[in-house]
mmCIF file of C-alpha atoms and ligand atoms in Angstrom:
data_model
loop_
_atom_site.group_PDB
_atom_site.id
_atom_site.type_symbol
_atom_site.label_atom_id
_atom_site.label_comp_id
_atom_site.label_asym_id
_atom_site.label_seq_id
_atom_site.Cartn_x
_atom_site.Cartn_y
_atom_site.Cartn_z
ATOM 1 C CA UNK A 1 85.727 91.587 68.379
ATOM 2 C CA UNK A 2 88.152 89.201 66.661
ATOM 3 C CA UNK A 3 88.545 85.616 67.897
ATOM 4 C CA UNK A 4 92.229 86.238 68.479
ATOM 5 C CA UNK A 5 91.433 88.686 71.254
ATOM 6 C CA UNK A 6 91.509 86.928 74.583
ATOM 7 C CA UNK A 7 90.227 88.634 77.689
ATOM 8 C CA UNK A 8 93.898 89.207 78.613
ATOM 9 C CA UNK A 9 94.407 91.432 75.592
ATOM 10 C CA UNK A 10 91.270 93.484 76.197
ATOM 11 C CA UNK A 11 91.875 96.914 77.623
ATOM 12 C CA UNK A 12 90.152 100.305 77.779
ATOM 13 C CA UNK A 13 90.371 100.706 73.996
ATOM 14 C CA UNK A 14 88.009 97.730 73.621
ATOM 15 C CA UNK A 15 85.576 98.834 76.342
ATOM 16 C CA UNK A 16 81.987 99.515 75.352
ATOM 17 C CA UNK A 17 80.740 100.936 78.650
ATOM 18 C CA UNK A 18 83.438 103.332 79.834
ATOM 19 C CA UNK A 19 81.766 103.009 83.182
ATOM 20 C CA UNK A 20 84.738 104.476 85.054
ATOM 21 C CA UNK A 21 83.693 107.939 83.806
ATOM 22 C CA UNK A 22 80.152 108.098 85.231
ATOM 23 C CA UNK A 23 79.633 104.846 87.097
ATOM 24 C CA UNK A 24 76.076 104.490 85.859
ATOM 25 C CA UNK A 25 76.532 101.184 83.984
ATOM 26 C CA UNK A 26 78.322 97.867 84.553
ATOM 27 C CA UNK A 27 82.067 97.402 84.425
ATOM 28 C CA UNK A 28 83.171 94.916 81.761
ATOM 29 C CA UNK A 29 84.751 91.634 82.902
ATOM 30 C CA UNK A 30 88.224 92.802 81.899
ATOM 31 C CA UNK A 31 87.901 96.246 83.512
ATOM 32 C CA UNK A 32 91.085 97.933 84.656
ATOM 33 C CA UNK A 33 89.240 99.829 87.374
ATOM 34 C CA UNK A 34 87.896 96.573 88.787
ATOM 35 C CA UNK A 35 91.322 94.911 88.723
ATOM 36 C CA UNK A 36 93.105 97.814 90.441
ATOM 37 C CA UNK A 37 94.070 97.135 94.038
ATOM 38 C CA UNK A 38 91.632 99.282 96.092
ATOM 39 C CA UNK A 39 94.373 100.008 98.642
ATOM 40 C CA UNK A 40 96.667 101.321 95.933
ATOM 41 C CA UNK A 41 93.872 103.520 94.580
ATOM 42 C CA UNK A 42 93.073 104.849 98.056
ATOM 43 C CA UNK A 43 96.718 105.736 98.699
ATOM 44 C CA UNK A 44 96.973 107.545 95.380
ATOM 45 C CA UNK A 45 93.826 109.552 96.047
ATOM 46 C CA UNK A 46 95.061 110.484 99.526
ATOM 47 C CA UNK A 47 98.340 111.707 98.052
ATOM 48 C CA UNK A 48 96.471 113.941 95.615
ATOM 49 C CA UNK A 49 94.603 115.660 98.458
ATOM 50 C CA UNK A 50 97.831 117.107 99.836
ATOM 51 C CA UNK A 51 100.005 119.999 98.804
ATOM 52 C CA UNK A 52 102.655 118.202 96.743
ATOM 53 C CA UNK A 53 103.341 119.331 93.178
ATOM 54 C CA UNK A 54 101.474 116.260 91.900
ATOM 55 C CA UNK A 55 98.461 117.182 94.018
ATOM 56 C CA UNK A 56 98.473 120.827 92.945
ATOM 57 C CA UNK A 57 98.864 119.822 89.287
ATOM 58 C CA UNK A 58 96.029 117.293 89.501
ATOM 59 C CA UNK A 59 93.646 119.827 91.030
ATOM 60 C CA UNK A 60 94.716 122.732 88.778
ATOM 61 C CA UNK A 61 94.231 120.661 85.657
ATOM 62 C CA UNK A 62 90.771 119.464 86.709
ATOM 63 C CA UNK A 63 89.685 122.943 87.821
ATOM 64 C CA UNK A 64 90.695 124.445 84.465
ATOM 65 C CA UNK A 65 88.858 121.645 82.658
ATOM 66 C CA UNK A 66 85.733 122.336 84.683
ATOM 67 C CA UNK A 67 85.820 126.125 84.562
ATOM 68 C CA UNK A 68 86.908 126.587 80.957
ATOM 69 C CA UNK A 69 85.534 123.477 79.240
ATOM 70 C CA UNK A 70 85.442 124.090 75.465
ATOM 71 C CA UNK A 71 85.994 127.818 76.052
ATOM 72 C CA UNK A 72 89.716 128.276 76.629
ATOM 73 C CA UNK A 73 92.169 127.478 73.840
ATOM 74 C CA UNK A 74 95.187 125.327 74.628
ATOM 75 C CA UNK A 75 97.399 128.443 74.707
ATOM 76 C CA UNK A 76 95.080 129.939 77.322
ATOM 77 C CA UNK A 77 94.906 126.678 79.242
ATOM 78 C CA UNK A 78 98.700 126.557 79.503
ATOM 79 C CA UNK A 79 98.772 130.113 80.890
ATOM 80 C CA UNK A 80 96.019 129.228 83.376
ATOM 81 C CA UNK A 81 97.778 126.018 84.383
ATOM 82 C CA UNK A 82 101.142 127.745 84.899
ATOM 83 C CA UNK A 83 99.551 130.384 87.101
ATOM 84 C CA UNK A 84 97.509 127.915 89.096
ATOM 85 C CA UNK A 85 100.500 125.746 89.998
ATOM 86 C CA UNK A 86 102.552 128.877 90.756
ATOM 87 C CA UNK A 87 104.987 128.396 87.862
ATOM 88 C CA UNK A 88 106.495 131.690 86.697
ATOM 89 C CA UNK A 89 109.608 130.549 84.813
ATOM 90 C CA UNK A 90 108.347 128.780 81.711
ATOM 91 C CA UNK A 91 110.687 126.778 79.495
ATOM 92 C CA UNK A 92 109.837 126.583 75.822
ATOM 93 C CA UNK A 93 111.407 123.581 74.077
ATOM 94 C CA UNK A 94 110.904 124.571 70.478
ATOM 95 C CA UNK A 95 111.436 122.912 67.148
ATOM 96 C CA UNK A 96 113.465 125.136 64.799
ATOM 97 C CA UNK A 97 110.722 124.685 62.206
ATOM 98 C CA UNK A 98 108.156 126.146 64.605
ATOM 99 C CA UNK A 99 110.227 129.010 65.983
ATOM 100 C CA UNK A 100 107.777 131.624 64.655
ATOM 101 C CA UNK A 101 104.966 129.957 66.606
ATOM 102 C CA UNK A 102 107.250 129.899 69.671
ATOM 103 C CA UNK A 103 108.006 133.615 69.279
ATOM 104 C CA UNK A 104 104.266 134.355 69.338
ATOM 105 C CA UNK A 105 103.705 132.039 72.294
ATOM 106 C CA UNK A 106 106.506 133.757 74.214
ATOM 107 C CA UNK A 107 104.778 137.112 73.632
ATOM 108 C CA UNK A 108 101.570 135.667 75.056
ATOM 109 C CA UNK A 109 103.402 134.313 78.109
ATOM 110 C CA UNK A 110 105.055 137.703 78.751
ATOM 111 C CA UNK A 111 101.718 139.499 78.314
ATOM 112 C CA UNK A 112 100.446 137.373 81.212
ATOM 113 C CA UNK A 113 103.356 138.196 83.495
ATOM 114 C CA UNK A 114 105.200 134.904 82.973
ATOM 115 C CA UNK A 115 108.945 134.556 82.291
ATOM 116 C CA UNK A 116 109.607 132.417 79.211
ATOM 117 C CA UNK A 117 112.992 130.953 78.310
ATOM 118 C CA UNK A 118 113.264 129.303 74.893
ATOM 119 C CA UNK A 119 115.726 126.659 73.752
ATOM 120 C CA UNK A 120 115.548 125.514 70.153
ATOM 121 C CA UNK A 121 116.063 121.884 69.107
ATOM 122 C CA UNK A 122 119.267 122.494 67.138
ATOM 123 C CA UNK A 123 121.041 123.998 70.161
ATOM 124 C CA UNK A 124 124.684 122.899 70.259
ATOM 125 C CA UNK A 125 124.892 122.773 66.463
ATOM 126 C CA UNK A 126 126.311 119.222 66.407
ATOM 127 C CA UNK A 127 126.396 117.568 62.982
ATOM 128 C CA UNK A 128 124.265 114.410 62.763
ATOM 129 C CA UNK A 129 127.288 112.304 61.738
ATOM 130 C CA UNK A 130 128.841 112.973 65.177
ATOM 131 C CA UNK A 131 126.357 110.534 66.771
ATOM 132 C CA UNK A 132 126.826 107.834 64.158
ATOM 133 C CA UNK A 133 124.316 108.819 61.521
ATOM 134 C CA UNK A 134 125.417 108.388 57.926
ATOM 135 C CA UNK A 135 125.582 111.235 55.414
ATOM 136 C CA UNK A 136 122.752 109.479 53.522
ATOM 137 C CA UNK A 137 120.519 109.742 56.595
ATOM 138 C CA UNK A 138 120.470 113.536 56.377
ATOM 139 C CA UNK A 139 117.563 115.410 54.832
ATOM 140 C CA UNK A 140 120.107 117.153 52.569
ATOM 141 C CA UNK A 141 123.231 114.968 52.384
ATOM 142 C CA UNK A 142 126.570 116.600 51.669
ATOM 143 C CA UNK A 143 126.522 119.541 54.058
ATOM 144 C CA UNK A 144 126.421 120.315 57.769
ATOM 145 C CA UNK A 145 123.090 119.280 59.249
ATOM 146 C CA UNK A 146 122.676 119.675 62.990
ATOM 147 C CA UNK A 147 121.010 116.971 65.002
ATOM 148 C CA UNK A 148 118.108 117.792 67.264
ATOM 149 C CA UNK A 149 119.415 117.883 70.817
ATOM 150 C CA UNK A 150 116.483 117.425 73.186
ATOM 151 C CA UNK A 151 118.688 116.312 76.085
ATOM 152 C CA UNK A 152 120.651 119.563 75.915
ATOM 153 C CA UNK A 153 117.352 121.473 75.600
ATOM 154 C CA UNK A 154 116.192 119.843 78.835
ATOM 155 C CA UNK A 155 119.526 120.393 80.599
ATOM 156 C CA UNK A 156 119.590 124.104 79.697
ATOM 157 C CA UNK A 157 116.031 124.526 80.960
ATOM 158 C CA UNK A 158 116.868 122.524 84.093
ATOM 159 C CA UNK A 159 119.810 124.868 84.707
ATOM 160 C CA UNK A 160 117.438 127.844 84.455
ATOM 161 C CA UNK A 161 115.201 126.136 87.030
ATOM 162 C CA UNK A 162 112.121 126.466 84.883
ATOM 163 C CA UNK A 163 108.967 125.479 86.721
ATOM 164 C CA UNK A 164 106.936 124.283 83.730
ATOM 165 C CA UNK A 165 108.274 123.309 80.300
ATOM 166 C CA UNK A 166 106.224 123.530 77.126
ATOM 167 C CA UNK A 167 107.011 121.484 74.032
ATOM 168 C CA UNK A 168 106.459 123.243 70.732
ATOM 169 C CA UNK A 169 106.644 120.745 67.879
ATOM 170 C CA UNK A 170 109.532 118.475 68.849
ATOM 171 C CA UNK A 171 109.862 115.412 66.600
ATOM 172 C CA UNK A 172 108.520 112.029 67.657
ATOM 173 C CA UNK A 173 111.260 110.474 69.801
ATOM 174 C CA UNK A 174 113.068 113.760 70.340
ATOM 175 C CA UNK A 175 110.074 114.735 72.448
ATOM 176 C CA UNK A 176 110.411 111.417 74.313
ATOM 177 C CA UNK A 177 114.025 112.246 75.154
ATOM 178 C CA UNK A 178 113.001 115.726 76.288
ATOM 179 C CA UNK A 179 110.295 114.285 78.571
ATOM 180 C CA UNK A 180 112.856 111.849 80.037
ATOM 181 C CA UNK A 181 115.381 114.549 80.882
ATOM 182 C CA UNK A 182 113.225 117.515 81.894
ATOM 183 C CA UNK A 183 113.188 118.135 85.642
ATOM 184 C CA UNK A 184 110.149 120.409 85.442
ATOM 185 C CA UNK A 185 106.751 119.025 84.498
ATOM 186 C CA UNK A 186 106.129 119.153 80.764
ATOM 187 C CA UNK A 187 103.051 119.947 78.720
ATOM 188 C CA UNK A 188 102.684 120.186 74.965
ATOM 189 C CA UNK A 189 101.467 123.145 72.963
ATOM 190 C CA UNK A 190 102.044 121.814 69.445
ATOM 191 C CA UNK A 191 102.433 118.199 68.332
ATOM 192 C CA UNK A 192 104.445 118.085 65.141
ATOM 193 C CA UNK A 193 102.900 116.499 62.061
ATOM 194 C CA UNK A 194 104.728 117.787 59.007
ATOM 195 C CA UNK A 195 102.128 116.321 56.647
ATOM 196 C CA UNK A 196 98.900 117.274 58.400
ATOM 197 C CA UNK A 197 99.587 120.836 59.566
ATOM 198 C CA UNK A 198 100.440 119.634 63.086
ATOM 199 C CA UNK A 199 97.082 117.948 63.513
ATOM 200 C CA UNK A 200 97.978 114.243 63.856
ATOM 201 C CA UNK A 201 94.384 113.324 64.698
ATOM 202 C CA UNK A 202 93.439 114.055 61.079
ATOM 203 C CA UNK A 203 95.114 110.783 60.023
ATOM 204 C CA UNK A 204 92.784 108.917 62.376
ATOM 205 C CA UNK A 205 89.681 110.857 61.300
ATOM 206 C CA UNK A 206 90.397 109.943 57.676
ATOM 207 C CA UNK A 207 91.723 106.384 58.037
ATOM 208 C CA UNK A 208 88.383 104.976 56.920
ATOM 209 C CA UNK A 209 89.207 106.094 53.385
ATOM 210 C CA UNK A 210 92.089 108.441 52.497
ATOM 211 C CA UNK A 211 94.474 107.044 55.052
ATOM 212 C CA UNK A 212 93.211 103.456 55.043
ATOM 213 C CA UNK A 213 96.801 102.322 54.478
ATOM 214 C CA UNK A 214 97.231 102.925 58.215
ATOM 215 C CA UNK A 215 94.994 99.954 58.950
ATOM 216 C CA UNK A 216 96.381 97.754 56.181
ATOM 217 C CA UNK A 217 100.171 97.766 56.486
ATOM 218 C CA UNK A 218 101.895 95.607 53.887
HETATM 219 S S1 SF4 B 1 88.635 101.328 83.264
HETATM 220 FE FE1 SF4 B 1 87.060 99.779 82.924
HETATM 221 S S2 SF4 B 1 85.168 100.926 82.517
HETATM 222 FE FE2 SF4 B 1 86.872 102.341 82.261
HETATM 223 S S3 SF4 B 1 87.301 102.295 80.054
HETATM 224 FE FE3 SF4 B 1 88.715 100.851 81.076
HETATM 225 S S4 SF4 B 1 87.673 98.877 80.956
HETATM 226 FE FE4 SF4 B 1 86.124 100.470 80.545
#
């Protein structure tokens, strides 16, 4: 631990015990479980015992984790989750670059009796310069290049009253906008990483050597 780290800056990422998971060790002095107001925690737990969407989602997610731990793929887990929370209309917020993956996913959803509705990121076809970007900011300057339109994606899915939305490869930030504007709960099937085959964790697994620049920014 560096000297610069005061107990105020210590959080779960610096915890050596992770005692909140099994409660068979000691909590560290800076523990976020220990500093949580017990009343607030009790209220939250009580709310999750009920029949609200939050409660059903919390239980469905934990049940799937328990029943299918390391057996179900994420595609299967999404199908299980949708069914368990009673969501039939499934929105697919897809990146244009991953539309083939979305087409396959939609087939899977239909095979399980679900009703997918896909909206691609370039929906609306608005040129990037319309929102103030410069021609030089385009990937290929000099021609029409549509902006990603995650807010419209969310609004179109909201209008269809989807009950669960699934993100397939939206860009960093565009996904944030989608999450902000989606009325239905959102889960992610694919996290886009154009360099690492959509496996962003690989940068972390290799930052001890190949990607050490991540830890040593200039
Ligand atoms: S909540 Fe407490 S015990 Fe759990 S990881 Fe964070 S600091 Fe560690």
